[in-house]
Tab-separated table of C-alpha atoms and ligand atoms in Angstrom:
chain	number	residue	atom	x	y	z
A	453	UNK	CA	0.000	0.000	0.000
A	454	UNK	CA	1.422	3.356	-0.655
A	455	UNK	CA	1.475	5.964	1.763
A	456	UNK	CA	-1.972	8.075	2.063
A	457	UNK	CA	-2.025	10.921	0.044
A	458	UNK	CA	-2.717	13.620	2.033
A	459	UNK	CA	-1.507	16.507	-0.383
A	460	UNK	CA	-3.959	15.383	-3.158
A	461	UNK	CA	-7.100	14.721	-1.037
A	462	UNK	CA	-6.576	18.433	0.831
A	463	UNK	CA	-6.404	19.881	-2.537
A	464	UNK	CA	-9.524	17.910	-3.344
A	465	UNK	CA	-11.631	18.815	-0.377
A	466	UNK	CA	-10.382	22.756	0.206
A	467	UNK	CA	-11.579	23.108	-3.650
A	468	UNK	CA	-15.002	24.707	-3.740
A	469	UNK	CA	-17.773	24.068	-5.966
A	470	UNK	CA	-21.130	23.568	-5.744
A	471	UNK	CA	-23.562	21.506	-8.391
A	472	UNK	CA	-23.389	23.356	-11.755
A	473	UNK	CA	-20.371	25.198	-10.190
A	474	UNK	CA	-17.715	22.611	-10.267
A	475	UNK	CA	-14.764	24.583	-12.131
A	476	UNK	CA	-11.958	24.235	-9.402
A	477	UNK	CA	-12.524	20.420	-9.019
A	478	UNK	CA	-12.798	20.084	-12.668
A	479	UNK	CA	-9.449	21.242	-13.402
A	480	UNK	CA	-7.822	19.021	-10.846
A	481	UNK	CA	-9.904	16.097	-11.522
A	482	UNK	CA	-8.891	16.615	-15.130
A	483	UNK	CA	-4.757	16.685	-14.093
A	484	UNK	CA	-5.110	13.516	-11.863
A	485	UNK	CA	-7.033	11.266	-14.617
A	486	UNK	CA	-4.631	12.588	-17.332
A	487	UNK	CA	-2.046	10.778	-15.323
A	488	UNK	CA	-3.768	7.562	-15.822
A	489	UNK	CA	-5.797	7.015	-18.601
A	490	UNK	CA	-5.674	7.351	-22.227
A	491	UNK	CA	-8.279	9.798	-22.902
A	492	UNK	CA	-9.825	12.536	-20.549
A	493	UNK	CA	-12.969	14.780	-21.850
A	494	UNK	CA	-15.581	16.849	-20.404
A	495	UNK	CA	-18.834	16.087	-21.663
A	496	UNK	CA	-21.933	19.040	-22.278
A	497	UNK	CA	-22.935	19.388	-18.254
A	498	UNK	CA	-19.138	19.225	-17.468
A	499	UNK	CA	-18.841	15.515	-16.171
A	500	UNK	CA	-14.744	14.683	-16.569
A	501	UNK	CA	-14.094	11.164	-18.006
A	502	UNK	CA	-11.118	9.570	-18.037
A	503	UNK	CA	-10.995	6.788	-20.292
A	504	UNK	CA	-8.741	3.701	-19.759
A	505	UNK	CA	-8.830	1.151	-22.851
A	506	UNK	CA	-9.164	-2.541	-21.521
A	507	UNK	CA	-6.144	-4.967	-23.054
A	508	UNK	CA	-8.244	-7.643	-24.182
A	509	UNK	CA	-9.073	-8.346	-28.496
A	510	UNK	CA	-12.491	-8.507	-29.632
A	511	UNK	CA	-16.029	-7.161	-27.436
A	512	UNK	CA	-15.034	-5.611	-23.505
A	513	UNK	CA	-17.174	-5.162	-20.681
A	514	UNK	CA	-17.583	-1.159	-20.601
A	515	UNK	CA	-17.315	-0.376	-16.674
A	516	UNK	CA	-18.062	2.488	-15.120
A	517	UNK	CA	-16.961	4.412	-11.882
A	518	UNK	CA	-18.741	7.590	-10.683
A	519	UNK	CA	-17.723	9.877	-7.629
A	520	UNK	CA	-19.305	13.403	-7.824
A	521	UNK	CA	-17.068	16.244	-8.247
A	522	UNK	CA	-19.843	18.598	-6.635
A	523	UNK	CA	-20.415	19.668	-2.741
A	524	UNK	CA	-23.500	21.273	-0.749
A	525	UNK	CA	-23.308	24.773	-0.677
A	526	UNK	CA	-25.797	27.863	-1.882
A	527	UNK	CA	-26.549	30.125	-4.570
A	528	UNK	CA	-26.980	33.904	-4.250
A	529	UNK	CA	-30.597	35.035	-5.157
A	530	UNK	CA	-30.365	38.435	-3.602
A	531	UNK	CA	-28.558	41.601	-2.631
A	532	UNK	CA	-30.485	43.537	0.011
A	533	UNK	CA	-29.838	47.445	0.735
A	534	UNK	CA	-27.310	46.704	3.197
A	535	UNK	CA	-24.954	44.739	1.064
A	536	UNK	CA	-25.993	41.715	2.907
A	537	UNK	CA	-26.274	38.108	0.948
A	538	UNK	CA	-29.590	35.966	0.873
A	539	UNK	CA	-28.999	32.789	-0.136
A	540	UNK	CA	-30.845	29.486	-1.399
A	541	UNK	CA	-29.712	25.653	-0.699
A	542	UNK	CA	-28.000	23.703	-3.512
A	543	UNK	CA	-27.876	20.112	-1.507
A	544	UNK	CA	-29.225	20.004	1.905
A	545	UNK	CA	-27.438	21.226	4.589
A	546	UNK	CA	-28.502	20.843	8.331
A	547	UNK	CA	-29.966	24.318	8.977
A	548	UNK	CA	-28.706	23.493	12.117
A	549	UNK	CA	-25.636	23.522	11.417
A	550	UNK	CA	-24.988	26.835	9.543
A	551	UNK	CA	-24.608	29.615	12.358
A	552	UNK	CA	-22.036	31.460	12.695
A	553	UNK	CA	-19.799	29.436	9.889
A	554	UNK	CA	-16.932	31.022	7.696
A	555	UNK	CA	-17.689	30.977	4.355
A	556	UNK	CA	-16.251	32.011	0.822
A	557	UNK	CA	-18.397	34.011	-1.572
A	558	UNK	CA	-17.345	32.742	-5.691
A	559	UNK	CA	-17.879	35.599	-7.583
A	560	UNK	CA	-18.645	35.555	-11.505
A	561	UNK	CA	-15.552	38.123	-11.627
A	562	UNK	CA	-13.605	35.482	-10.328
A	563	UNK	CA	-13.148	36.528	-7.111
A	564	UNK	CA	-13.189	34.405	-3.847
A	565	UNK	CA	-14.090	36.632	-0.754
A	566	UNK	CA	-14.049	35.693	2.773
A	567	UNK	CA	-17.964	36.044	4.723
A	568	UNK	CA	-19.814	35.492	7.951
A	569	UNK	CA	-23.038	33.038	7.770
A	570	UNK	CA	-25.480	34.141	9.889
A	571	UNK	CA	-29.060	33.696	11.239
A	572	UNK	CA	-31.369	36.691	10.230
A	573	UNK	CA	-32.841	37.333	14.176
A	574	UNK	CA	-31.542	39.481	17.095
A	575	UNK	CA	-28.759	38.810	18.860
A	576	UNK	CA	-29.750	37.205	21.535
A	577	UNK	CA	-29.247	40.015	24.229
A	578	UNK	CA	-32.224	41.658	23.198
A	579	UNK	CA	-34.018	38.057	22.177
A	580	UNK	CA	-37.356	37.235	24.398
A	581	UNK	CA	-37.459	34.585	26.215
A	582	UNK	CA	-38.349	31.055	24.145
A	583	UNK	CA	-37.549	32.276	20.870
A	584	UNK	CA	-34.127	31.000	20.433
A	585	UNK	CA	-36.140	27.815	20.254
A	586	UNK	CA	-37.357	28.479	16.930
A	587	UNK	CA	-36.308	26.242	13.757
A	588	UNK	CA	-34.630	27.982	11.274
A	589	UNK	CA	-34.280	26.991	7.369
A	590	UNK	CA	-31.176	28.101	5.168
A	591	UNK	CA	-33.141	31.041	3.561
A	592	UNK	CA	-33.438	32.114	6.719
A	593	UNK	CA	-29.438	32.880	7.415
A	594	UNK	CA	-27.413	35.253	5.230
A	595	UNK	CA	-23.823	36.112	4.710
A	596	UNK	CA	-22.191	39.219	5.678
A	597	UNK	CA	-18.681	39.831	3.812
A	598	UNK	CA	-17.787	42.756	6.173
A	599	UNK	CA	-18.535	46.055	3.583
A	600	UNK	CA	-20.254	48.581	2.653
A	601	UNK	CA	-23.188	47.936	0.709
A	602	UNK	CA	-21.322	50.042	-2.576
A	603	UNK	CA	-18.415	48.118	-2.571
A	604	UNK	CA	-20.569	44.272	-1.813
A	605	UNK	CA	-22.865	45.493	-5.014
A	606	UNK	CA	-19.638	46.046	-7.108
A	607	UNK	CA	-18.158	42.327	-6.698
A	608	UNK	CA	-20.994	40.501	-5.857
A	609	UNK	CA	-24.412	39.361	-8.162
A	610	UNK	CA	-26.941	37.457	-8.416
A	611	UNK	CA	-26.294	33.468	-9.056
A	612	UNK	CA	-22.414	33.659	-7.204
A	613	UNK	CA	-22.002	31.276	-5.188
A	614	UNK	CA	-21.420	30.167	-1.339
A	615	UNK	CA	-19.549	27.157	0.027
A	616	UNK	CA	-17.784	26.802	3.778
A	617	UNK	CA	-14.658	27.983	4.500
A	618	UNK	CA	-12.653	24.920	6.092
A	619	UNK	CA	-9.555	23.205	5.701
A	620	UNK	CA	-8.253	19.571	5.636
A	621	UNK	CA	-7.324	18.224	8.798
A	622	UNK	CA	-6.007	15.393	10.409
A	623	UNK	CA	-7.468	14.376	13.534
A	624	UNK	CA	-6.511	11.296	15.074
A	625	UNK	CA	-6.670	8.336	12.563
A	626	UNK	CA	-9.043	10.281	10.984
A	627	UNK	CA	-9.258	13.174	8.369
A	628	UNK	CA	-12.273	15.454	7.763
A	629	UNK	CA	-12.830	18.874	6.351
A	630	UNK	CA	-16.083	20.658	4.470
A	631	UNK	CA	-16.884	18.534	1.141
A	632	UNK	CA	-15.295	14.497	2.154
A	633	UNK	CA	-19.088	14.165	0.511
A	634	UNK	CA	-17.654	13.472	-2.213
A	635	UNK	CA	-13.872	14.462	-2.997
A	636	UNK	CA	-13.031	11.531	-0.470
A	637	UNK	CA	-15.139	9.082	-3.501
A	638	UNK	CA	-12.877	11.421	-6.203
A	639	UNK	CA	-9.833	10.742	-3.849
A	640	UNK	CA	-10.709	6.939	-3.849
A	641	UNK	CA	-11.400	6.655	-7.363
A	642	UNK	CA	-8.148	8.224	-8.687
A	643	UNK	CA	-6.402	6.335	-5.797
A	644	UNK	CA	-7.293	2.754	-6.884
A	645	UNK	CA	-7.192	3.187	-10.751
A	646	UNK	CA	-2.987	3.896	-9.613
A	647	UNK	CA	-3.001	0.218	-8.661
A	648	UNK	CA	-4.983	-0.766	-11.736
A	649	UNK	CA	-2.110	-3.144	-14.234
A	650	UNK	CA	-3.420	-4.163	-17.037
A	651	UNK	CA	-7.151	-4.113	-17.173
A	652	UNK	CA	-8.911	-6.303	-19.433
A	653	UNK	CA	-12.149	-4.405	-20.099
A	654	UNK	CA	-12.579	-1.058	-20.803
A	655	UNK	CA	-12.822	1.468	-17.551
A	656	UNK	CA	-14.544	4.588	-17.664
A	657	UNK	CA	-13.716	7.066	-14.795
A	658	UNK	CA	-15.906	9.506	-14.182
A	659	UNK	CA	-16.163	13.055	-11.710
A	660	UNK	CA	-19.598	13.288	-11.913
A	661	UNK	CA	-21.983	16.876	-11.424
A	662	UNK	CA	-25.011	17.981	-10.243
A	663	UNK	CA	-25.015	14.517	-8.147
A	664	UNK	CA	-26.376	16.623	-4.786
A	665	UNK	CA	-29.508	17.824	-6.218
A	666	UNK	CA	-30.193	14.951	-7.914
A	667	UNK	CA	-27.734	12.592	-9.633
A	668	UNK	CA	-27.748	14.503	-13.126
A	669	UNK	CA	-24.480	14.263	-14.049
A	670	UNK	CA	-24.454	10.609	-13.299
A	671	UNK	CA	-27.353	10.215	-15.368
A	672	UNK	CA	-26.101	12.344	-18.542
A	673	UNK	CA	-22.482	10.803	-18.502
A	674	UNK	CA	-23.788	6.941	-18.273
A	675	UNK	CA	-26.330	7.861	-21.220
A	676	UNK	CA	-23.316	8.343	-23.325
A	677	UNK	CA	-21.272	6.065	-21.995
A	678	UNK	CA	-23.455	3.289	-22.102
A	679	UNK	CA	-21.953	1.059	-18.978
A	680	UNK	CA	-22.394	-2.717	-18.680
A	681	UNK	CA	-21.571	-2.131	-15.098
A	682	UNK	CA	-21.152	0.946	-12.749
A	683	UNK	CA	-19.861	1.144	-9.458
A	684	UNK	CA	-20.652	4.749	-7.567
A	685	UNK	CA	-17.925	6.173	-5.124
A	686	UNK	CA	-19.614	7.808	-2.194
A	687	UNK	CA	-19.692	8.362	1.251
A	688	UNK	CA	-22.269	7.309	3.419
A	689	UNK	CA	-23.756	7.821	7.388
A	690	UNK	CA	-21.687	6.368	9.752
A	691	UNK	CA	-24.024	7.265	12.869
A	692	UNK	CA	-21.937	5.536	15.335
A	693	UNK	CA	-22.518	8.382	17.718
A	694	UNK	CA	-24.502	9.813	20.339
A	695	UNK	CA	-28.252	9.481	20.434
A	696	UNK	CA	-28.510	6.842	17.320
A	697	UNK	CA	-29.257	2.955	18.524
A	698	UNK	CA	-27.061	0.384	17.309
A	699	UNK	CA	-29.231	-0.932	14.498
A	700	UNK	CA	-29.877	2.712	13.131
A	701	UNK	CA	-25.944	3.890	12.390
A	702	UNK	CA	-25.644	2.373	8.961
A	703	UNK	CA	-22.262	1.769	9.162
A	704	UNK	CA	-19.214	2.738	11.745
A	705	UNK	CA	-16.151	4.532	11.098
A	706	UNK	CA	-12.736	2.101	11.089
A	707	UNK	CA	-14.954	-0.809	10.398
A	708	UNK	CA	-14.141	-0.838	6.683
A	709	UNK	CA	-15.137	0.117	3.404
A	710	UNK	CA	-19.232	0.053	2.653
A	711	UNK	CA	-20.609	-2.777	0.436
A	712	UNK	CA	-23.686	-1.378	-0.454
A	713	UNK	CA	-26.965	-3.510	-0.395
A	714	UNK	CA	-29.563	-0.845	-1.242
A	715	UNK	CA	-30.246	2.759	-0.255
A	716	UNK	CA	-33.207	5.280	-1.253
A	717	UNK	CA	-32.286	5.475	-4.898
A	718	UNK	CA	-30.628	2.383	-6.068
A	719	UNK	CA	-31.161	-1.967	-5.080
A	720	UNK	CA	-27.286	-3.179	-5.995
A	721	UNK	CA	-26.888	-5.542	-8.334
A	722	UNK	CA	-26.856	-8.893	-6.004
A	723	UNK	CA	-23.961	-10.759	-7.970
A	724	UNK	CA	-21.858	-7.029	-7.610
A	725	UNK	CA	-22.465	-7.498	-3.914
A	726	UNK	CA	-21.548	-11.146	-4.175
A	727	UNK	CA	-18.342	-10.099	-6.156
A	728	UNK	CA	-17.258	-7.291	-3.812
A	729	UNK	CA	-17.974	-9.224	-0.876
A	730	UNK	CA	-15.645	-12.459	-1.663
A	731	UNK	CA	-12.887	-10.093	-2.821
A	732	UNK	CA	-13.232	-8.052	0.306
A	733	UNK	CA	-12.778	-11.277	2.383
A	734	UNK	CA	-9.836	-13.449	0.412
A	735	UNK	CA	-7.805	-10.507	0.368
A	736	UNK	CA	-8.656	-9.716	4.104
A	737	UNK	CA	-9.843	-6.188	2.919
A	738	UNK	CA	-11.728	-4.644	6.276
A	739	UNK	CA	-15.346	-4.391	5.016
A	740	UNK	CA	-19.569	-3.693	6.363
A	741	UNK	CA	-22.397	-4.358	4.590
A	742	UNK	CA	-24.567	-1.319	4.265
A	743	UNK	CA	-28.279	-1.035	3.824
A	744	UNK	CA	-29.209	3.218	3.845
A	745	UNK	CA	-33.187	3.446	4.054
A	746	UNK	CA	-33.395	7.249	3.024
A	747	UNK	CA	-30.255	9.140	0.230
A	748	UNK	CA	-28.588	7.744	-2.301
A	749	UNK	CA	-25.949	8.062	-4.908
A	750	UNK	CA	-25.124	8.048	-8.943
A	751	UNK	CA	-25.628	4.748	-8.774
A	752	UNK	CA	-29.604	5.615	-8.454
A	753	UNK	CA	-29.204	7.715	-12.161
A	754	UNK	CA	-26.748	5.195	-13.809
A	755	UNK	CA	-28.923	2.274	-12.922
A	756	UNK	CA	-32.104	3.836	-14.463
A	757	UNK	CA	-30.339	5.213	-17.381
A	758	UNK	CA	-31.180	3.116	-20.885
A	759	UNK	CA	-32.752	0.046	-20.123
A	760	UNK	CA	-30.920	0.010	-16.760
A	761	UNK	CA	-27.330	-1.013	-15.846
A	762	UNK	CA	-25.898	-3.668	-13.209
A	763	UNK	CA	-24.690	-1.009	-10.540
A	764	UNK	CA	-23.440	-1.121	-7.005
A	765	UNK	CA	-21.974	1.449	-4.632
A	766	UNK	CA	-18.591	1.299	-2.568
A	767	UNK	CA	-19.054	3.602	0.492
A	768	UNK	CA	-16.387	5.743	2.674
A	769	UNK	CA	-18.003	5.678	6.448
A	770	UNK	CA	-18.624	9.540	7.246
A	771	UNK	CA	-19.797	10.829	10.475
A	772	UNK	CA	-21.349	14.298	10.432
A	773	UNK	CA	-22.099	14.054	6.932
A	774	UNK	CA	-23.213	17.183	5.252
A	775	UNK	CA	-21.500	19.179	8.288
A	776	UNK	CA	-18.419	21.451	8.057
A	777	UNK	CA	-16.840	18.605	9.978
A	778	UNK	CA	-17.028	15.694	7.609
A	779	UNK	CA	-14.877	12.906	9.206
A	780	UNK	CA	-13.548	9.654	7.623
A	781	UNK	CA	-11.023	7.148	9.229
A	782	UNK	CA	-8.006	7.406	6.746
A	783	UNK	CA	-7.970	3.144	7.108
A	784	UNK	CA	-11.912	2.896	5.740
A	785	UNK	CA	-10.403	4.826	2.467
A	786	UNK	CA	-7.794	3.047	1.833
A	787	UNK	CA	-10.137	-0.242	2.674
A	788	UNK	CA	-11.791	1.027	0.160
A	789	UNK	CA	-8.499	1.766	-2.414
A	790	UNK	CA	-7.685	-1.623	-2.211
A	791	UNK	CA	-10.942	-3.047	-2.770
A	792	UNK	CA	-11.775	-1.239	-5.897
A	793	UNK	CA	-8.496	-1.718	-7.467
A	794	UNK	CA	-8.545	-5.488	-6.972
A	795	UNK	CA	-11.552	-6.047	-8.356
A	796	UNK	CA	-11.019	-3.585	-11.160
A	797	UNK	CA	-8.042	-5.907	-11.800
A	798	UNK	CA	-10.001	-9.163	-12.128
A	799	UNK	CA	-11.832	-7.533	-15.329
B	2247	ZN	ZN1	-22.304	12.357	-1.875
């Protein structure tokens, strides 16, 4: 195993972009792949696909892997008279979650600016009693970039865009930052195809977009791709915490890469499972079976797409997903490494 690649999955998950915004990731994305396959485009909604021609004469297996390039963030919608920021959800953060966050404002000059996410109510010094107690949604916090109103109208519009302002971090045997939903599956995905010799069928890598409101980009790309099989890169709850019952968490972190058995949008194909699952044990690869009742992942759109595809889903464990504080055990990812690449390796 080679040593974790820290430098490349920082640069992954510091990157912002939300769906239809994924420029940054994009380009890097694009550099990584180049490294490894024969072909890398960009198809019409901005999917990157790296192509990597399988060995073998005569008809190949066309396989597919997805991880989506994209992270939850917001959209500007409007500019009020005191240059402050309203903003709508792209991908569902925990309203919960957002006060008093860092964030950086993407501007359509091309600027990144630092801001303050707030909660539009009084500060709680002049707050009666009972109404902290009130449930906010995201339209009702806004961003505050510390200027005048003048100079906010000058750099910022309409349709710029919001994501938080964190870094990578190790913590423990652990890593986490903004956005492990879903560089970490980009991270794995370039990761493994590095220990990929000599493939026999032909393997289409793919940074999907648009995957957190709605799988698009996994749908588009595997249209015109046309995969016999498809195998989705994604993180998923690992509720091992506080307040959830044992046979609620999903999965727990340092347990192992996720073999997924079904989840809101997709049923995995059953032989996949079978496939992944007596890999996972002959090569003593640390693994958990994982069954998600609500959420899902491209493998949802690539299944559908056509007259359907064999698809299954390999899944990081992530506590406090869609949190600033996205955590993954660094030994679940590279569970997870290994897995794909030896099983990319037997096609
Ligand atoms: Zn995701």
């Amino acid at each position: 195993m080679a040593k974790f690649n820290h430098k490349l999955l920082k640069e992954l998950t510091d990157a912002s972009g939300i769906a239809g915004f994924e420029d940054e990731i994009q380009v890097i994305c694009t550099r990584e792949l180049k490294k490894l396959c024969k072909t890398v485009t960009k198809d019409p909604m901005g999917s990157i696909i790296g192509f990597k021609p399988g060995s073998k004469k005569g008809k190949k297996l066309k396989i597919m892997l997805a991880a989506h390039m994209d992270e939850i963030g917001f959209i500007i919608n409007y500019v009020d008279d005191n240059g402050f920021l309203r903003i709508l959800p792209f991908g569902g953060f925990d309203p919960r979650a957002l006060m008093c966050q860092r964030v950086w404002v993407i501007t359509q000059k091309g600027e990144k600016l630092s801001g303050l996410l707030n909660l539009g109510t009084k500060p709680i010094h002049l707050m009666p009693p009972g109404e902290t107690a009130k449930e906010s949604t995201v339209p009702d916090y806004y961003v505050d970039l510390g200027m005048p109103e003048k100079e906010v109208k000058k750099k910022v519009e309409i349709g710029d865009f919001v994501t938080m302002n964190r870094e990578y971090m190790q913590i423990g045997d652990c890593v986490t930052n903004k956005s492990m939903d879903d560089r970490v599956g980009v991270f794995l995905m370039i990761e493994a195809l590095k220990n990929v010799k000599n493939n026999q069928n032909d393997i289409y890598a793919v940074g999907t977009v648009q995957e957190e409101i709605g799988l698009r980009g996994a749908i588009t790309s595997s249209h015109g791709i046309e995969p016999d099989i498809a195998v989705a890169l994604d993180i998923t709850l690992a509720a091992d915490i506080i307040g959830t019952e044992p046979h609620q968490q999903i999965a727990r972190l340092r347990e192992g890469i996720t073999i997924k058995i079904s989840d809101g949008a997709s049923i995995s194909d059953r032989g996949l499972v079978q496939e992944f699952k007596k890999i996972a044990k002959s090569k003593k690869i640390k693994h958990q079976m994982e069954i998600l009742p609500r959420g899902g992942t491209d493998a949802g759109g690539i299944q559908r797409s056509r007259s359907g595809c064999r698809v299954i889903t390999l899944s990081i464990p992530t506590r406090y997903g869609h949190t600033v504080n996205e955590i993954c055990a660094i030994n679940d990812v590279t569970a997870g490494i290994d897995l794909l690449a030896e099983w990319l390796n037997k096609y």
